[in-house]
mmCIF file of C-alpha atoms in Angstrom:
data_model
loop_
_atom_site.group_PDB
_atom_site.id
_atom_site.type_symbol
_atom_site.label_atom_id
_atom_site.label_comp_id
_atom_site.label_asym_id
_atom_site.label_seq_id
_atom_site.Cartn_x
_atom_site.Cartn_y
_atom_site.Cartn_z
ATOM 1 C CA UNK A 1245 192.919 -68.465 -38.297
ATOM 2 C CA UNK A 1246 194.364 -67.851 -35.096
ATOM 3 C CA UNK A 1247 196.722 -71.395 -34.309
ATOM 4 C CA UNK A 1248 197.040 -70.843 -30.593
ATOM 5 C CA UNK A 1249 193.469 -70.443 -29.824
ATOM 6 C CA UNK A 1250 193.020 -73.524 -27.832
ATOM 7 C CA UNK A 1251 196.613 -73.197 -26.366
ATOM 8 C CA UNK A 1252 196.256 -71.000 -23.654
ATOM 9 C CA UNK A 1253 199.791 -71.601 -22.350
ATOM 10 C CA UNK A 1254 201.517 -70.257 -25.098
ATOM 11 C CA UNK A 1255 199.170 -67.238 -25.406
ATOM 12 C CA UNK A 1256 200.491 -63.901 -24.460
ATOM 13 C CA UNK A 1257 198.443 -63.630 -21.406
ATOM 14 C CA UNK A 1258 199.902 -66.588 -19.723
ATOM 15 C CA UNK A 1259 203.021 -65.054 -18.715
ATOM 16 C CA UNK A 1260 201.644 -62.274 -16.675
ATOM 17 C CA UNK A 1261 201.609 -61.678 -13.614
ATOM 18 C CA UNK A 1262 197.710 -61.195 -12.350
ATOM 19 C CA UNK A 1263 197.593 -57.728 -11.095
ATOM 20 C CA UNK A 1264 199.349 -56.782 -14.306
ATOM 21 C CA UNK A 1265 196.492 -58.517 -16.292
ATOM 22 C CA UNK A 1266 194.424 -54.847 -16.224
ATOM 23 C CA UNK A 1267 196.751 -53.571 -18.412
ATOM 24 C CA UNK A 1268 196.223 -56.181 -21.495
ATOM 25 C CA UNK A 1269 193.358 -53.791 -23.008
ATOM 26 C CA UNK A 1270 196.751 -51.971 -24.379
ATOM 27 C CA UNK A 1271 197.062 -54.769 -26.393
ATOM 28 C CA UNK A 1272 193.278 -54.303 -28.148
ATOM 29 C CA UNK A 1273 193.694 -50.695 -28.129
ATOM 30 C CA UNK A 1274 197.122 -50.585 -30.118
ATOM 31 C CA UNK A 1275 195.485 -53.351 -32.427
ATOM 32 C CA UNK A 1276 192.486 -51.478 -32.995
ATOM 33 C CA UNK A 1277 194.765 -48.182 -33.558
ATOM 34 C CA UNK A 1278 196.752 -50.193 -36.109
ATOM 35 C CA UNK A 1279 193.879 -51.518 -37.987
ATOM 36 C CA UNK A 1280 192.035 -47.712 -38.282
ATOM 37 C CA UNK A 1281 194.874 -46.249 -39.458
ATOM 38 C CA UNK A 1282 195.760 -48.577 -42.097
ATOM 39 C CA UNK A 1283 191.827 -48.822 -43.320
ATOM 40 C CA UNK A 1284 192.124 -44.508 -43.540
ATOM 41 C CA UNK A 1285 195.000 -44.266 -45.290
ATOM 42 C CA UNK A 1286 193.831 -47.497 -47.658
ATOM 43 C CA UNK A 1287 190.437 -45.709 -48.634
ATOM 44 C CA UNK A 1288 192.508 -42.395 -49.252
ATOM 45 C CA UNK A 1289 194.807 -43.924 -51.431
ATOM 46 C CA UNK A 1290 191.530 -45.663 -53.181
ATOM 47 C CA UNK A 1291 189.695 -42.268 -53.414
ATOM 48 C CA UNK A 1292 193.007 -41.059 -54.660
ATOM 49 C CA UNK A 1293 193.303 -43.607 -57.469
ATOM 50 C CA UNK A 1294 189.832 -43.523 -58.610
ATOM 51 C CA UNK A 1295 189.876 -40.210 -59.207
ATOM 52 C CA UNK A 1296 193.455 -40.323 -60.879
ATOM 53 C CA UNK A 1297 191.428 -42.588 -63.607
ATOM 54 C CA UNK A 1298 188.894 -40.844 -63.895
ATOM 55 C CA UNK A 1299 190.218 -36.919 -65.089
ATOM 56 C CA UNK A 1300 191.453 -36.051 -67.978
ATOM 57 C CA UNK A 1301 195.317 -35.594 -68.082
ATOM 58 C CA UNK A 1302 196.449 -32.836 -69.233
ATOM 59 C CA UNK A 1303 200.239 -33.559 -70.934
ATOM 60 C CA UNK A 1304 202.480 -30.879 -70.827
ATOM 61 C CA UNK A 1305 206.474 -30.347 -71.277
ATOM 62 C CA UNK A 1306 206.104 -28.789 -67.401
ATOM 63 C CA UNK A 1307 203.948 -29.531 -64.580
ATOM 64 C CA UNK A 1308 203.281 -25.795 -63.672
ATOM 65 C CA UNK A 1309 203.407 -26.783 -59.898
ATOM 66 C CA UNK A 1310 206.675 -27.995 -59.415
ATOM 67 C CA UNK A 1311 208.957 -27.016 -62.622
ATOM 68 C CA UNK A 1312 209.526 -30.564 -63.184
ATOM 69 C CA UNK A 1313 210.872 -32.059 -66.666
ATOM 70 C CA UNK A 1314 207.749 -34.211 -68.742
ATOM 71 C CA UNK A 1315 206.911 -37.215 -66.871
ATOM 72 C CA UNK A 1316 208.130 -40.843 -67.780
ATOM 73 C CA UNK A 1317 205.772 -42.617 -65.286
ATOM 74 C CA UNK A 1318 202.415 -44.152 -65.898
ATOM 75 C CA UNK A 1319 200.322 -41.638 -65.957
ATOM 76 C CA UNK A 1320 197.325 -44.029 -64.283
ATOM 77 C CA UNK A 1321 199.816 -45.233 -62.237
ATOM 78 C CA UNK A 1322 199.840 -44.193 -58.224
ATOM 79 C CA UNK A 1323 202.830 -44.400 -56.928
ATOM 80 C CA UNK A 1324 203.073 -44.665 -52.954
ATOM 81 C CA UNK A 1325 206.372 -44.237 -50.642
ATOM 82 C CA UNK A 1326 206.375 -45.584 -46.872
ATOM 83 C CA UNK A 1327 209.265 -44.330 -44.871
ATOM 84 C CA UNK A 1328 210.179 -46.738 -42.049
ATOM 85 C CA UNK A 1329 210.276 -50.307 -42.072
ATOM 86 C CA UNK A 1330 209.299 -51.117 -39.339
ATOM 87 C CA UNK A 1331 205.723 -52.975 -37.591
ATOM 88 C CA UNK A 1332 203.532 -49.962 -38.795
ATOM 89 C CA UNK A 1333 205.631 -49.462 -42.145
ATOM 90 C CA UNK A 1334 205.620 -53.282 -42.884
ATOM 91 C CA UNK A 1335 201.422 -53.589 -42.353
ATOM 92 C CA UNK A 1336 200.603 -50.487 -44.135
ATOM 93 C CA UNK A 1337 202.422 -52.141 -46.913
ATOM 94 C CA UNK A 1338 200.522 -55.026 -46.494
ATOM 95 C CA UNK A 1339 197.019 -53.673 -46.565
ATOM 96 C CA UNK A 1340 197.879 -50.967 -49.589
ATOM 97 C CA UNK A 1341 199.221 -54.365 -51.712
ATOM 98 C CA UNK A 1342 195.896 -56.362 -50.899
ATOM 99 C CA UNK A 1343 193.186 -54.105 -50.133
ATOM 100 C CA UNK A 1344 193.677 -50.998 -52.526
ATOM 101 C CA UNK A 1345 195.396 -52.790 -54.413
ATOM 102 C CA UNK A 1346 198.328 -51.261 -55.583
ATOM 103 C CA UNK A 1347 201.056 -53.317 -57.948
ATOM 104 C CA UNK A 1348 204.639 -54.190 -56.128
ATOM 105 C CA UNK A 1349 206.228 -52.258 -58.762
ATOM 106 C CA UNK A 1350 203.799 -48.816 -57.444
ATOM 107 C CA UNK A 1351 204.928 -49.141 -53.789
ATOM 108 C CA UNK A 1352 208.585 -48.608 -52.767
ATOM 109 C CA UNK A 1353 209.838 -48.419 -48.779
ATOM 110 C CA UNK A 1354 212.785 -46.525 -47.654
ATOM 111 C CA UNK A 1355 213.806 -48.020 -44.464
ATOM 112 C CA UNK A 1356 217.707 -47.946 -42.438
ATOM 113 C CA UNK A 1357 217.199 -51.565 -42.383
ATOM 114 C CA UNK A 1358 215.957 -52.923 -46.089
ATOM 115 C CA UNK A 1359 217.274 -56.032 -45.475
ATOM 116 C CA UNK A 1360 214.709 -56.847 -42.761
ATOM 117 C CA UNK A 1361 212.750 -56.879 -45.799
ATOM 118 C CA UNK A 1362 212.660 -59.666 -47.988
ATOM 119 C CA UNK A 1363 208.762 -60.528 -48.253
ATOM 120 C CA UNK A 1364 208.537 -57.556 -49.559
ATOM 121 C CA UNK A 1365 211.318 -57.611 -51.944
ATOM 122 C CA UNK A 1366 210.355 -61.135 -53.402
ATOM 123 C CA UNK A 1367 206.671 -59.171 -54.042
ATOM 124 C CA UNK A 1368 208.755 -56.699 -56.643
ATOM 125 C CA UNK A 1369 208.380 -53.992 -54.244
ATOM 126 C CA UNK A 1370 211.545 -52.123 -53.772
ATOM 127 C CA UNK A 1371 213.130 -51.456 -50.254
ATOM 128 C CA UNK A 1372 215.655 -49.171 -49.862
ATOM 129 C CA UNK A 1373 217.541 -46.723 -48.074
ATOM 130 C CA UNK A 1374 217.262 -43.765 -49.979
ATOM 131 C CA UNK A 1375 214.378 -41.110 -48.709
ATOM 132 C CA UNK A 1376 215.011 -38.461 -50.992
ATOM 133 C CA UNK A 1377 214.908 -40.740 -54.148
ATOM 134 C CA UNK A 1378 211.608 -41.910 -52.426
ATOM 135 C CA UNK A 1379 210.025 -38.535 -51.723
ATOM 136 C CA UNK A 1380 211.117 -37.788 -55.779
ATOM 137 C CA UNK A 1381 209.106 -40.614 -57.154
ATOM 138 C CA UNK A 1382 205.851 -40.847 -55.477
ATOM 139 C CA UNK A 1383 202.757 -38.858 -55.385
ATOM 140 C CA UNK A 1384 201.438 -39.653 -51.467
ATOM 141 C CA UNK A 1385 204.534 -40.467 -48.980
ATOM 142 C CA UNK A 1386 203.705 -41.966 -45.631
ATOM 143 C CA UNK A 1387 205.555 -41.046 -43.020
ATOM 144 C CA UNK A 1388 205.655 -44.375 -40.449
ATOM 145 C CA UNK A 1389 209.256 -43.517 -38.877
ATOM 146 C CA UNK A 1390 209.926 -42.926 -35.026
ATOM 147 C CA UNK A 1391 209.389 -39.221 -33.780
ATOM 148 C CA UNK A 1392 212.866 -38.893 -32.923
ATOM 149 C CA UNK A 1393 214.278 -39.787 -36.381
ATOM 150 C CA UNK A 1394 211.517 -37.281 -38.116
ATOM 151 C CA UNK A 1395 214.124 -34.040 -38.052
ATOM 152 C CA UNK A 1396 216.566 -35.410 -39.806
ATOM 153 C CA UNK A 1397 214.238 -36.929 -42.474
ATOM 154 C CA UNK A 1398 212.413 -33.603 -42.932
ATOM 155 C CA UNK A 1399 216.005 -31.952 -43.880
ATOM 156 C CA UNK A 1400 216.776 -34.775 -45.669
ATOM 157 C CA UNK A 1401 213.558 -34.910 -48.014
ATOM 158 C CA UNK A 1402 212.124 -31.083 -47.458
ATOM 159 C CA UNK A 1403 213.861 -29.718 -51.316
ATOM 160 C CA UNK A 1404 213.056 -32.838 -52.797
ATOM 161 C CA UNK A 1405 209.407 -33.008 -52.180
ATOM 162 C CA UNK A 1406 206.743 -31.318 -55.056
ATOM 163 C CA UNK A 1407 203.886 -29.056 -54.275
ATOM 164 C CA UNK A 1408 201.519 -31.648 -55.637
ATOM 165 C CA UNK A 1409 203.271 -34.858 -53.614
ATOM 166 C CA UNK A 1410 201.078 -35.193 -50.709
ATOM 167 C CA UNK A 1411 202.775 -36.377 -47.065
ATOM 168 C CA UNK A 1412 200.824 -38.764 -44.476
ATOM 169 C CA UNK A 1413 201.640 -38.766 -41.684
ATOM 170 C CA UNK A 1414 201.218 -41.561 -39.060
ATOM 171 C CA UNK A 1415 203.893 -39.651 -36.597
ATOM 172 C CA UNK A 1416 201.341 -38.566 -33.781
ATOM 173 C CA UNK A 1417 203.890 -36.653 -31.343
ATOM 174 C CA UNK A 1418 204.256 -33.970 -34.101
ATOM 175 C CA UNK A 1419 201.413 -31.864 -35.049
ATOM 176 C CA UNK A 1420 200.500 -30.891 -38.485
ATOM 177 C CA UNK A 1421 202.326 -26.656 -37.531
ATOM 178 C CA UNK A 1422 205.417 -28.685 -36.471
ATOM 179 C CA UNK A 1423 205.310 -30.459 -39.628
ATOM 180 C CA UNK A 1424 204.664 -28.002 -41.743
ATOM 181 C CA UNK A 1425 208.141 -25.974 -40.446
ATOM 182 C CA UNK A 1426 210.098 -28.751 -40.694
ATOM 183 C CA UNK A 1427 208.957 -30.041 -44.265
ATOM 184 C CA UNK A 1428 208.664 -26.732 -45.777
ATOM 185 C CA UNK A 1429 205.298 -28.114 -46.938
ATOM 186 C CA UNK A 1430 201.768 -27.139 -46.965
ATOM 187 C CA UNK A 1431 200.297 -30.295 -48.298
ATOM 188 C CA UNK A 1432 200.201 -32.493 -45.395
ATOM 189 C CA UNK A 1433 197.583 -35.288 -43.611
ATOM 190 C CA UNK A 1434 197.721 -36.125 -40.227
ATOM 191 C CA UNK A 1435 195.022 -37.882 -38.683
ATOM 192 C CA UNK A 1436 194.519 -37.912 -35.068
ATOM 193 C CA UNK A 1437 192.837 -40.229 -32.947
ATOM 194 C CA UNK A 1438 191.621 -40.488 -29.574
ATOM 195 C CA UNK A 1439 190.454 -43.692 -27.558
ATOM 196 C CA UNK A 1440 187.977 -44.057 -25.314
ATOM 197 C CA UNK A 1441 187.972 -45.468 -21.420
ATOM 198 C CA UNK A 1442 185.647 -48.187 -22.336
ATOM 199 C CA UNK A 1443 187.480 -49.558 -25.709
ATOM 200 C CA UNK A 1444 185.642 -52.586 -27.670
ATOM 201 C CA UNK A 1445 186.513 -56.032 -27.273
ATOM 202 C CA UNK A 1446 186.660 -55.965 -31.303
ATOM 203 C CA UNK A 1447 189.546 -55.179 -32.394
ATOM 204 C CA UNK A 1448 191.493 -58.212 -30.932
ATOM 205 C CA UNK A 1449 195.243 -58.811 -30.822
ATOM 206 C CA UNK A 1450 196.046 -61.365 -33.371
ATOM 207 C CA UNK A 1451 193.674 -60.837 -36.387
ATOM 208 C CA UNK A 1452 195.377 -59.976 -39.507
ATOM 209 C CA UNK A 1453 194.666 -56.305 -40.711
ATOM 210 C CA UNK A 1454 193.522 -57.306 -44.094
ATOM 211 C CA UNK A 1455 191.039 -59.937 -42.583
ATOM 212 C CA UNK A 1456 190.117 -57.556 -40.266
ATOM 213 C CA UNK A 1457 189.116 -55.207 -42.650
ATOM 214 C CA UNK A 1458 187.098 -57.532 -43.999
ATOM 215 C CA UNK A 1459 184.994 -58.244 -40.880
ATOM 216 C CA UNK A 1460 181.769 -55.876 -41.402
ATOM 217 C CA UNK A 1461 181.754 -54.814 -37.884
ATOM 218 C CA UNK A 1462 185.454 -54.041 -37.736
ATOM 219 C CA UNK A 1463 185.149 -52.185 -40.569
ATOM 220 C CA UNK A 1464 182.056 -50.193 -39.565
ATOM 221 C CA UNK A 1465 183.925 -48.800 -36.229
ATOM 222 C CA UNK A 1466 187.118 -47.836 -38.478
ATOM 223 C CA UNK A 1467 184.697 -45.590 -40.222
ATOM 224 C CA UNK A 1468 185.160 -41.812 -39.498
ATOM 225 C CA UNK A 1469 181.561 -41.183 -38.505
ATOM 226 C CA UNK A 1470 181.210 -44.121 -36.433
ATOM 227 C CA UNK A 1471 181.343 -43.927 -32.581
ATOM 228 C CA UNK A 1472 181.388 -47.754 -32.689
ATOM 229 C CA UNK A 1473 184.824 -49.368 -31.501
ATOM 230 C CA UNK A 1474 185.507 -46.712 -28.979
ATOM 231 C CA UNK A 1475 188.328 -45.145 -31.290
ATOM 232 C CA UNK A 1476 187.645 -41.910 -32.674
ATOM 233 C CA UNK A 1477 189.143 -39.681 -35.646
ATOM 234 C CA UNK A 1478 189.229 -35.944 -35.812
ATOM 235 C CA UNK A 1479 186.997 -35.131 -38.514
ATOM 236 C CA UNK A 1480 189.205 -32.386 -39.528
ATOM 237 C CA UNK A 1481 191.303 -35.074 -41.501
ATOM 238 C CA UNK A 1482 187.887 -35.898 -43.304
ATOM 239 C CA UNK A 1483 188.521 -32.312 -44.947
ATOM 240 C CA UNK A 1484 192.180 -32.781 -45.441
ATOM 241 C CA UNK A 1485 191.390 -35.659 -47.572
ATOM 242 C CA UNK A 1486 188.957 -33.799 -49.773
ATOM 243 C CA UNK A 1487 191.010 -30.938 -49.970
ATOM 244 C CA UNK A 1488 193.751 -33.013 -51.114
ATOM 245 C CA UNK A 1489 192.105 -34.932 -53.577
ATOM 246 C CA UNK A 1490 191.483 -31.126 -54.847
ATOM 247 C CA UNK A 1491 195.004 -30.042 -55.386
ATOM 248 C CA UNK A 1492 195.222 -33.648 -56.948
ATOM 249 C CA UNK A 1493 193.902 -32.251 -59.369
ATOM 250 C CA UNK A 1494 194.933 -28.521 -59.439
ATOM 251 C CA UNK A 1495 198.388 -29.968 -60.009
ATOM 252 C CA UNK A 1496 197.241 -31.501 -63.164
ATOM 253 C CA UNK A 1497 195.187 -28.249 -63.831
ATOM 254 C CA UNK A 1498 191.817 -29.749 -63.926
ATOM 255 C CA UNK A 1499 189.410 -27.087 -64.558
ATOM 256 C CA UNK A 1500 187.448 -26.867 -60.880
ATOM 257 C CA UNK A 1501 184.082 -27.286 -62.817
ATOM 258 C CA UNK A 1502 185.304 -31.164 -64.315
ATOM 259 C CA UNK A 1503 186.589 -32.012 -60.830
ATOM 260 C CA UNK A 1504 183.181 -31.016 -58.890
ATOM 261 C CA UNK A 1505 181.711 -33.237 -61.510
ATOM 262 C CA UNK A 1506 184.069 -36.493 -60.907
ATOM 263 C CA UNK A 1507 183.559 -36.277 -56.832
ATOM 264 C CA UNK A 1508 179.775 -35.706 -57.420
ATOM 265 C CA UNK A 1509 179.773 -38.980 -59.638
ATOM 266 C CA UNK A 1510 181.895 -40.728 -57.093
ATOM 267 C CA UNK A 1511 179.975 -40.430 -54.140
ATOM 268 C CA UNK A 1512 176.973 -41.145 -56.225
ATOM 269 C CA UNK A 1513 177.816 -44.145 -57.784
ATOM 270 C CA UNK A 1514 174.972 -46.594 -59.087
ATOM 271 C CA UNK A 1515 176.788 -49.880 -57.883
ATOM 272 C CA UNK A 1516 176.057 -48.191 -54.325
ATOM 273 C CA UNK A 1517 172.967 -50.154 -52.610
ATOM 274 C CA UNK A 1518 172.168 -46.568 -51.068
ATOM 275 C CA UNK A 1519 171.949 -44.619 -54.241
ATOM 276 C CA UNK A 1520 169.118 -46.962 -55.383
ATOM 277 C CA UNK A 1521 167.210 -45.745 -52.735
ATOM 278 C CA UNK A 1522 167.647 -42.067 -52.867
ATOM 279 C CA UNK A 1523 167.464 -41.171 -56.409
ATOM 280 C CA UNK A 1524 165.555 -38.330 -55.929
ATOM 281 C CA UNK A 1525 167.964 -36.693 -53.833
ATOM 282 C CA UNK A 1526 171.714 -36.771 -55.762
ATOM 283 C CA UNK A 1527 174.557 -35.818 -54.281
ATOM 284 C CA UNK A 1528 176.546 -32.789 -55.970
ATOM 285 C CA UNK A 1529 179.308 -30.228 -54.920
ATOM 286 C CA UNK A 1530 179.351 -26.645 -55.644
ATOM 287 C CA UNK A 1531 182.481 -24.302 -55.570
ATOM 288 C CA UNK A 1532 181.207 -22.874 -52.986
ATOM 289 C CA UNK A 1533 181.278 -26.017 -50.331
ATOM 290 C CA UNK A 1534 185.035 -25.287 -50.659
ATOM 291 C CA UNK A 1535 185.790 -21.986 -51.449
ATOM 292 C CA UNK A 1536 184.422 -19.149 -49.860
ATOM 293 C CA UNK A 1537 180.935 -17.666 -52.100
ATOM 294 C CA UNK A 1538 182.792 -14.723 -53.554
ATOM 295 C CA UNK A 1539 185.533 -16.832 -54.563
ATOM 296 C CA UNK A 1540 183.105 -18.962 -56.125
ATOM 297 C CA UNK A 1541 181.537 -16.258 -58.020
ATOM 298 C CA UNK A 1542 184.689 -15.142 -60.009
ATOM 299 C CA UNK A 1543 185.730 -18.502 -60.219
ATOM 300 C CA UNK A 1544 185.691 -19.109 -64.083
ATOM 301 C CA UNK A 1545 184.446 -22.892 -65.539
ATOM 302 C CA UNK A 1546 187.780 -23.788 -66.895
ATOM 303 C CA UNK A 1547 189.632 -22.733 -63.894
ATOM 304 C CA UNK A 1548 191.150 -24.906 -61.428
ATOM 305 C CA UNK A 1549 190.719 -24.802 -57.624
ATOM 306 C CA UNK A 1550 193.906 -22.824 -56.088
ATOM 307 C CA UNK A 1551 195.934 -24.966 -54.328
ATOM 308 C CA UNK A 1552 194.758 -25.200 -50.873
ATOM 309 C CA UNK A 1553 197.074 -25.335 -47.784
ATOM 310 C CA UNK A 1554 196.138 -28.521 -46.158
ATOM 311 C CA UNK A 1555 197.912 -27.824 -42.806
ATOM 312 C CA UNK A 1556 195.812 -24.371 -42.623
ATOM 313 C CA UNK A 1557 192.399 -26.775 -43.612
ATOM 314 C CA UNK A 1558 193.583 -29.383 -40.934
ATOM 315 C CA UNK A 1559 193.163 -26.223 -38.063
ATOM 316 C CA UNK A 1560 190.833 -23.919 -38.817
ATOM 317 C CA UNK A 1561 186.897 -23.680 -40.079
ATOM 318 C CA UNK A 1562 186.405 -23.919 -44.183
ATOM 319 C CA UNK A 1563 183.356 -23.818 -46.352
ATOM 320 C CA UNK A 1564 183.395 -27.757 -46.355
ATOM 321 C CA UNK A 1565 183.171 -27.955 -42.560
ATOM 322 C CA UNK A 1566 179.810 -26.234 -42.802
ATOM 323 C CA UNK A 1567 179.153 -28.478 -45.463
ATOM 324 C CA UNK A 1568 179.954 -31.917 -43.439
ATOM 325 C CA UNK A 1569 178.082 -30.677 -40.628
ATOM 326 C CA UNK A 1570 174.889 -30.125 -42.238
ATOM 327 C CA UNK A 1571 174.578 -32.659 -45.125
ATOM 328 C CA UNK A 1572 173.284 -35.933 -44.200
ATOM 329 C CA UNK A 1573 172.894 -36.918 -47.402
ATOM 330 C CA UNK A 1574 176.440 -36.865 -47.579
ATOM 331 C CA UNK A 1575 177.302 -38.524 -44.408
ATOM 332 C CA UNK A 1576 175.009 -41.276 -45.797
ATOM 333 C CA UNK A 1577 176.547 -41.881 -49.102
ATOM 334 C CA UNK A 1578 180.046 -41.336 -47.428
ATOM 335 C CA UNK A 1579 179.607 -44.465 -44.780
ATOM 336 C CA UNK A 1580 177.905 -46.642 -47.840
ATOM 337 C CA UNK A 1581 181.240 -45.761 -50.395
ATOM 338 C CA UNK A 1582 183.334 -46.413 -47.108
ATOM 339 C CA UNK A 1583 182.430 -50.171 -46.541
ATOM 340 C CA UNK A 1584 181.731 -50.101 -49.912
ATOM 341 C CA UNK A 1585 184.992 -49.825 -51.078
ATOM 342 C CA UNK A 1586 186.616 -52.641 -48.676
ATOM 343 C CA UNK A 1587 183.941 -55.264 -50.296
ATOM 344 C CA UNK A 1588 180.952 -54.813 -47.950
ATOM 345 C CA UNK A 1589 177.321 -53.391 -48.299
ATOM 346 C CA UNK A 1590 175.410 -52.561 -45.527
ATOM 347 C CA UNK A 1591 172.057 -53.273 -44.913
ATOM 348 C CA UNK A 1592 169.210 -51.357 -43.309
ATOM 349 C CA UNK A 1593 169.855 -52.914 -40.527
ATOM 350 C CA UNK A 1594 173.380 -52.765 -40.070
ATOM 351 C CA UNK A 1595 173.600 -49.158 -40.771
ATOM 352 C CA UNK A 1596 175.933 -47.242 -38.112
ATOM 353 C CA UNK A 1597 174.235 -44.172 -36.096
ATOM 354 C CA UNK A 1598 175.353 -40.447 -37.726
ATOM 355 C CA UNK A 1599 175.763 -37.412 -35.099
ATOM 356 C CA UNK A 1600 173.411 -35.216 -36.649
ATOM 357 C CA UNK A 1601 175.708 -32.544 -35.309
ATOM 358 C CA UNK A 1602 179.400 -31.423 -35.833
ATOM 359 C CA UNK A 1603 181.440 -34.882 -36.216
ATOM 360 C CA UNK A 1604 183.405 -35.995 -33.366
ATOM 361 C CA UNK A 1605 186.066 -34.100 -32.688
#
């Protein structure tokens, strides 16, 4: 509920100046920027965890990725770093707590200020100062810090991190090479985003992210294939995801022919309205929609995927972007896990338009 809707004084549009009133559709557009970013990184880290549950874990005195000692965590458990404290860090925390949901005692922030953050630390979740302890612990860091403090935190974390931890990151004036030089690290997400001259009135200024996310038409134009909202995603991060959720699971050694079989199942759940309409047509990945066909061919059953280089996948043309161009099954089932997965089924009629080409770019 917004309190000062029918007190237009002590809105933020009162107290400027008339000519400067053309620039207030900042205000919608860093919203609506805020509110996509946490909804991607919410369903990654719910694609993440699904899948997490759903292979087989393989226990071992070694992870054979990172030379670690035996693990004392929950093995379930995801565990999910934020570095930086501040208005992005504190809603990303926010939406991951409510909307994924992850427990307090799975979510940690490393912030120079933690004592700005006492909501969070009444939660259970603990706030600190301590990156490399951070970068340690979990299995998907998020990077929300300020560009200019980035260099020193890559030095800082860069010998700490594991192969298999992956790093998101919401720092847009550094691109994914950049990153990779400075972290020493291959297994990186960056989304990037572009808006659009004539930016929807949707996204507002005041809504809370986690309602918002819980608006069906909101939540449609968050949606990577969705040119709705006037804020678009480079698909490439569509393929980052996947590939990550792949050397998820090459860190744990998952054979490659159990994992196809879990992401086949999980885009083709039965709880999904649009499965029960398009049985005969079920969704299922081959090798060879990520690795190259030869690869495929002397790829054994109870071999795992190699460990793909996500900065590399985030650049340049793969077997899956031939694949996301050209399935629309997929794109179909992709949208309806999508909403889905916030709470909401779509309709017929509600049903975004899908560029039957290459998505946007």
């Amino acid at each position: 509920m917004d309190l000062l809707e029918d007190l237009e004084t002590l809105k933020f549009e009162s107290g400027i100046h008339e000519e400067d009133h053309n620039w207030l559709y900042l205000l919608g557009r860093s919203h609506g920027l805020m509110i996509t970013a946490c909804a991607h990184a919410t369903f990654f880290c719910k694609l993440l965890r699904n899948l997490r549950k759903s292979v087989p874990e393989k226990r071992t005195s070694k992870c054979h990725l990172t030379g670690l000692c035996e693990e004392t965590q929950d093995d379930d458990a995801l565990n999910v770093g934020i570095i930086g404290g501040g208005h992005l860090g504190k809603q990303l925390a926010r939406t991951l707590l409510q909307l994924v949901p992850i427990p307090a005692e799975n979510l940690q922030i490393s912030t120079r200020r933690p004592e700005t953050l006492d909501e969070f630390k009444k939660l259970g979740i603990q706030c600190f100062y301590q990156n490399t302890s951070l970068v340690g612990w979990a299995n998907v860091v998020f990077l929300c810090c300020l560009p200019s403090q980035l260099p020193n935190i890559c030095v800082e974390i860069q010998t700490r991190l594991g192969k298999d931890c992956i790093v998101y990151s919401f720092v847009s004036a550094i691109p994914v090479p950049r990153l990779k030089l400075l972290l020493n690290h291959t297994n990186i997400l960056r989304p990037q985003y572009q808006c659009a001259e004539d930016l929807a009135h949707i996204w507002g200024a005041n809504k809370e992210i986690t309602a918002a996310l819980q608006d069906p038409a909101i939540l449609q134009a968050t949606c990577p294939y969705s040119p709705a909202g006037g804020i678009s995603l480079n698909i490439k991060w569509l393929e980052g995801m996947f590939y990550a959720l792949l050397n998820f699971c090459t860190a744990k050694d998952i054979p490659h022919s159990q994992v196809l079989q879990h992401l086949s199942e999980l885009f083709s759940s039965q709880h999904l309205e649009a499965c029960k309409k398009d049985e005969a047509a079920p969704l299922k990945f081959q090798a060879q929609d990520f690795v190259s066909k030869i690869y495929a061919k002397n790829l054994s059953q109870k071999r795992p995927f190699p460990l793909f280089d996500l900065t590399t996948v985030q650049l340049k043309e793969t077997p899956f972007s031939q694949y996301l161009s050209n399935s629309t099954t997929f794109q179909d089932r992709f949208i309806h896990l999508y909403c889905d997965s916030f709470g909401i089924s779509l309709t017929k009629e509600q049903e975004p338009e899908v560029s039957t080409g290459s998505p946007s770019q």
